[in-house]
Coordinates of C-alpha atoms in Angstrom, one line a residue:
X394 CA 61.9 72.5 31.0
X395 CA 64.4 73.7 28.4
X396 CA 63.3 72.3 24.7
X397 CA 65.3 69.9 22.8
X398 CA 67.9 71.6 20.1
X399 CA 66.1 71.5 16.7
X400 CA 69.1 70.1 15.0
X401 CA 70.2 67.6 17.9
X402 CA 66.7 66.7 18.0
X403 CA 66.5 65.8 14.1
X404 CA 69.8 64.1 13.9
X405 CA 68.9 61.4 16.7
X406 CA 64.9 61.0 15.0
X407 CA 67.1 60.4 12.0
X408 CA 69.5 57.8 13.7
X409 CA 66.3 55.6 14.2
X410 CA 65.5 55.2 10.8
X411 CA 66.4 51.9 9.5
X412 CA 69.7 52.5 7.9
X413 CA 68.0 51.6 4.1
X414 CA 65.1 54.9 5.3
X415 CA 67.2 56.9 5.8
X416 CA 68.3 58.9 2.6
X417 CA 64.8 59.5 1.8
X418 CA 64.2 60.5 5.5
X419 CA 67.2 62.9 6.7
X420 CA 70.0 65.0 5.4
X421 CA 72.1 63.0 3.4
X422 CA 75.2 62.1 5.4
X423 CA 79.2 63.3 4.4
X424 CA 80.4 59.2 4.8
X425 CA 79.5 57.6 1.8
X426 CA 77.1 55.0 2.2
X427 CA 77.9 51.4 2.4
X428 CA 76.7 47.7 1.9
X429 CA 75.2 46.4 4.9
X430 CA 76.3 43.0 4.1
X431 CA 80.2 43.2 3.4
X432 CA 80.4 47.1 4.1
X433 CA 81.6 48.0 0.3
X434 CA 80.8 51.7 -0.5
X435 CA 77.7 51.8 -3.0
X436 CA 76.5 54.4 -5.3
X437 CA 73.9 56.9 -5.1
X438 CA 71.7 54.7 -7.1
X439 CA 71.9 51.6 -5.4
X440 CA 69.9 48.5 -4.7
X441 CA 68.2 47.5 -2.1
X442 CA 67.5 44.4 0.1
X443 CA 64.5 43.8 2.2
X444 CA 65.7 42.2 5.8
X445 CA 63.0 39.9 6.0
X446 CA 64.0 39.6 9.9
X447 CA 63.7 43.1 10.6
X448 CA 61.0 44.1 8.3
X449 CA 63.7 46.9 7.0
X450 CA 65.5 47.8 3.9
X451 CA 68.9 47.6 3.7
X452 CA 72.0 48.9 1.5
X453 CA 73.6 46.5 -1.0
X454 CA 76.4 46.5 -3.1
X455 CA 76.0 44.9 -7.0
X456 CA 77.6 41.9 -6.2
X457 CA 75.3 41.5 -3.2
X458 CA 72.5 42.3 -4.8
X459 CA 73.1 40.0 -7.1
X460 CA 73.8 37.5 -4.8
X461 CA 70.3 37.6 -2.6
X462 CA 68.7 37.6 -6.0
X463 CA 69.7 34.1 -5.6
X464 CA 66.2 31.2 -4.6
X465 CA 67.0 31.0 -0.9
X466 CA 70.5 32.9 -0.6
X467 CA 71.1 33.6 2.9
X468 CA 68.3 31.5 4.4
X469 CA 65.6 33.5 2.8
X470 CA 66.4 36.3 5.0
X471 CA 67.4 38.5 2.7
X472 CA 65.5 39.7 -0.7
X473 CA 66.4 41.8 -3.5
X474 CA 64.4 44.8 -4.1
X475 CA 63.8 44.1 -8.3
X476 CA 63.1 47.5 -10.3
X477 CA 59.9 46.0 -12.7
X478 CA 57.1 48.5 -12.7
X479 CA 53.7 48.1 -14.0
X480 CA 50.6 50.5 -14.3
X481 CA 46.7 48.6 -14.5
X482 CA 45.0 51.2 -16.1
X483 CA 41.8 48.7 -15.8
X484 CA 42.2 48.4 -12.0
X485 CA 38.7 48.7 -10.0
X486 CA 39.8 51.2 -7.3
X487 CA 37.0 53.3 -7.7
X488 CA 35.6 56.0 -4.8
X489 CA 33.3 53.4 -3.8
X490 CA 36.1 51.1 -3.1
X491 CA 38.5 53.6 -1.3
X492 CA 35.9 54.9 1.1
X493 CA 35.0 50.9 2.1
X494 CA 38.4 50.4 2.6
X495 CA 38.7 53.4 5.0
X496 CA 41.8 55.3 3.5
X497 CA 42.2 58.6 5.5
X498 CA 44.5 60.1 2.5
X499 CA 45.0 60.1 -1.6
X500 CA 48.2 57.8 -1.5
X501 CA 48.2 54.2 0.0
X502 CA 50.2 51.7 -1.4
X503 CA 50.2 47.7 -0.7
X504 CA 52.8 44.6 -0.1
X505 CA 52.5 41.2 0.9
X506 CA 54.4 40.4 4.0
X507 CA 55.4 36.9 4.3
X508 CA 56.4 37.3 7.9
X509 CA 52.7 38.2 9.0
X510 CA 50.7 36.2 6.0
X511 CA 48.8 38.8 4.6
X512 CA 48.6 42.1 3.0
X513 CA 50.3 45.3 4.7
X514 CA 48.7 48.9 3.8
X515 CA 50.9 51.6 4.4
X516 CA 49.9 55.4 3.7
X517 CA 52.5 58.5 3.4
X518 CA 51.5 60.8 7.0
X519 CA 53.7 63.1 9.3
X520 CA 55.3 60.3 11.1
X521 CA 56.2 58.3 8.2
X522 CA 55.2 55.4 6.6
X523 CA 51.7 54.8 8.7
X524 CA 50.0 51.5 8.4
X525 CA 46.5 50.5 7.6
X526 CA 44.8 47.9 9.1
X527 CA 43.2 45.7 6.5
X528 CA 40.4 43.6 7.5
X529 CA 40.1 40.4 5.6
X530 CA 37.2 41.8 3.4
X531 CA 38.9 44.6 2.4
X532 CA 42.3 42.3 1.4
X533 CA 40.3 40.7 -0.4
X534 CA 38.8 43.8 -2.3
X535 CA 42.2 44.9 -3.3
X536 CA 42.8 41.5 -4.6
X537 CA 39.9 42.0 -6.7
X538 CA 40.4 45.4 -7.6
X539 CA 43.7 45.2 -9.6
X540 CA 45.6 42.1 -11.2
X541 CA 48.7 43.6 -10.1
X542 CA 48.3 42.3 -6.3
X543 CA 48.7 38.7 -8.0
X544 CA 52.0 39.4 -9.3
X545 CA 53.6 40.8 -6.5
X546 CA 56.5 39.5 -5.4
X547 CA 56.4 39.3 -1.5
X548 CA 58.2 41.5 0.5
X549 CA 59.8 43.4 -2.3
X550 CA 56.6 44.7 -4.7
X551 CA 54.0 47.2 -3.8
X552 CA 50.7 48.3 -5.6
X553 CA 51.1 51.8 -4.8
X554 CA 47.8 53.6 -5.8
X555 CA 47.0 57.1 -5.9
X556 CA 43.6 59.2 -6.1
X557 CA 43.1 62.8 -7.5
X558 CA 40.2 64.6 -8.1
X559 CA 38.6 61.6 -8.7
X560 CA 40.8 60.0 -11.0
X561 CA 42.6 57.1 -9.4
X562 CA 45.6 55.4 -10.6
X563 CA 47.4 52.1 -9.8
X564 CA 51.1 50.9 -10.0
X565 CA 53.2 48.4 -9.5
X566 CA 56.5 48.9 -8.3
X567 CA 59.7 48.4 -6.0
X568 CA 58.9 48.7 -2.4
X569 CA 61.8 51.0 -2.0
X570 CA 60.5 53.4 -4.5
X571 CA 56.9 53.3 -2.5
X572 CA 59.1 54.1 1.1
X573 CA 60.8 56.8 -1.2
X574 CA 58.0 58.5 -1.5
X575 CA 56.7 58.2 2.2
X576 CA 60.2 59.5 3.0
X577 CA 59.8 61.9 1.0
X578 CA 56.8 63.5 2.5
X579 CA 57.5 62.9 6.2
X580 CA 60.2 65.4 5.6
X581 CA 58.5 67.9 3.3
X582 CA 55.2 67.4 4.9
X583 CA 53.1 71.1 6.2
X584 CA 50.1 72.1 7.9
X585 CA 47.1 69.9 7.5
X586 CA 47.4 68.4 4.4
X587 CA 51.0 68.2 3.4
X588 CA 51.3 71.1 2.1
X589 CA 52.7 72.8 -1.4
X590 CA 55.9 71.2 -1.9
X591 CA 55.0 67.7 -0.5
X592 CA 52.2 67.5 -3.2
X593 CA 55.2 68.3 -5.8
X594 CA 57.2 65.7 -4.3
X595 CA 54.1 62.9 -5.4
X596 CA 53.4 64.6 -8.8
X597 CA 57.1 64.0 -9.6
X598 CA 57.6 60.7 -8.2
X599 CA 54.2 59.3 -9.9
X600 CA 55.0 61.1 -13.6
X601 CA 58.4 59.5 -13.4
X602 CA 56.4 56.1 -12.9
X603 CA 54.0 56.5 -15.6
X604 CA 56.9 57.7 -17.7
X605 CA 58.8 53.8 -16.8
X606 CA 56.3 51.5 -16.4
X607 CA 55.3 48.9 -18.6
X608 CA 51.1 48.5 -19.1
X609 CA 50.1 45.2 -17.4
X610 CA 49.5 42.5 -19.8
X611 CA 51.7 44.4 -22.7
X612 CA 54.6 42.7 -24.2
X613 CA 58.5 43.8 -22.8
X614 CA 59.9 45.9 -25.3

């Protein structure tokens, strides 16, 4: 059996992404990118919605943006993706915590789906953004572990947590930024553990956190 083109290959695993995936998961296309509500080109830098529906993020222009940052714009269907980032450097995700909870790598990062009722796990792996299942005891462990998993917004927050070496940290942040960096390493992601350049991919993406987010329980500046 003759094996698929490389390229040919990549281009149509890249057509699956949801279209909001897919700049963090594939070459970056020559069309600009466009709203996916009223199909205005948008920046590099631009926001996010979550399609509550779908379970996918997609494209928005400002005005858009703005517009589903609206109580119950669209039916609820669609939400915002805000950009507030906090860091808990009191959380309690300690080794004993991580190995109850059954996390297979360093990086995990949580959301609370309002679709399914509960909180979603989702770890960076070769595939993607791979899911955790939480059992209710362990939900309720990350609960306890950090106050950030009470201020979440649903849908469009995640406590993205990461452990080094023993030293664990813990973040809240966009939900886009947490797919960014599963994207991120799905397509830099060698060997066995990820590899070189994949681990420089999360050392960036987590010192540009600690360098924007606000200390839970601080005042705004």
């Amino acid at each position: 059996m003759t094996a698929p083109h490389p390229v040919r290959a990549a281009a149509e695993a890249a057509a699956r992404q949801p279209r909001g995936l897919r700049r963090f998961t594939a070459p970056r296309p020559p069309a600009p990118e466009t709203c996916e509500l009223c199909g205005a080109p948008v920046p590099e830098d631009h926001r996010h919605l979550v399609d509550t529906d779908r379970r996918s993020l997609a494209c928005a222009c400002a005005d858009c943006a703005l517009l589903m940052d609206r109580p119950g714009a669209a039916g609820g269907r669609f939400r915002a993706v805000p950009d507030r980032r906090l860091t808990d450097p009191g959380h309690g995700f300690d080794d004993g915590l991580w190995d109850r909870l059954g996390i297979p790598v360093g990086v995990v990062f949580f959301f609370r789906n309002t679709a399914l009722d509960r909180l979603v796990a989702l770890y960076p792996s070769p595939a993607g953004a791979t899911e955790h299942q939480l059992e209710p005891e362990g939900e309720r462990a990350v609960l306890d572990a950090t106050r950030l998993a009470g201020e979440l917004a649903p849908d469009t927050e995640a406590v993205l947590v990461r452990r080094t070496d023993g030293h664990t940290e813990c973040h809240l942040v966009p939900v886009d930024l947490a797919y960014e960096l599963t994207g991120r390493m799905r397509t830099l992601w060698r060997g066995f553990d990820g590899g070189a350049e994949a681990r420089a991919a999360v050392d960036g993406l987590f010192a540009e956190v600690r360098r924007t987010a606000r200390t839970l329980g601080a005042p705004r500046p």
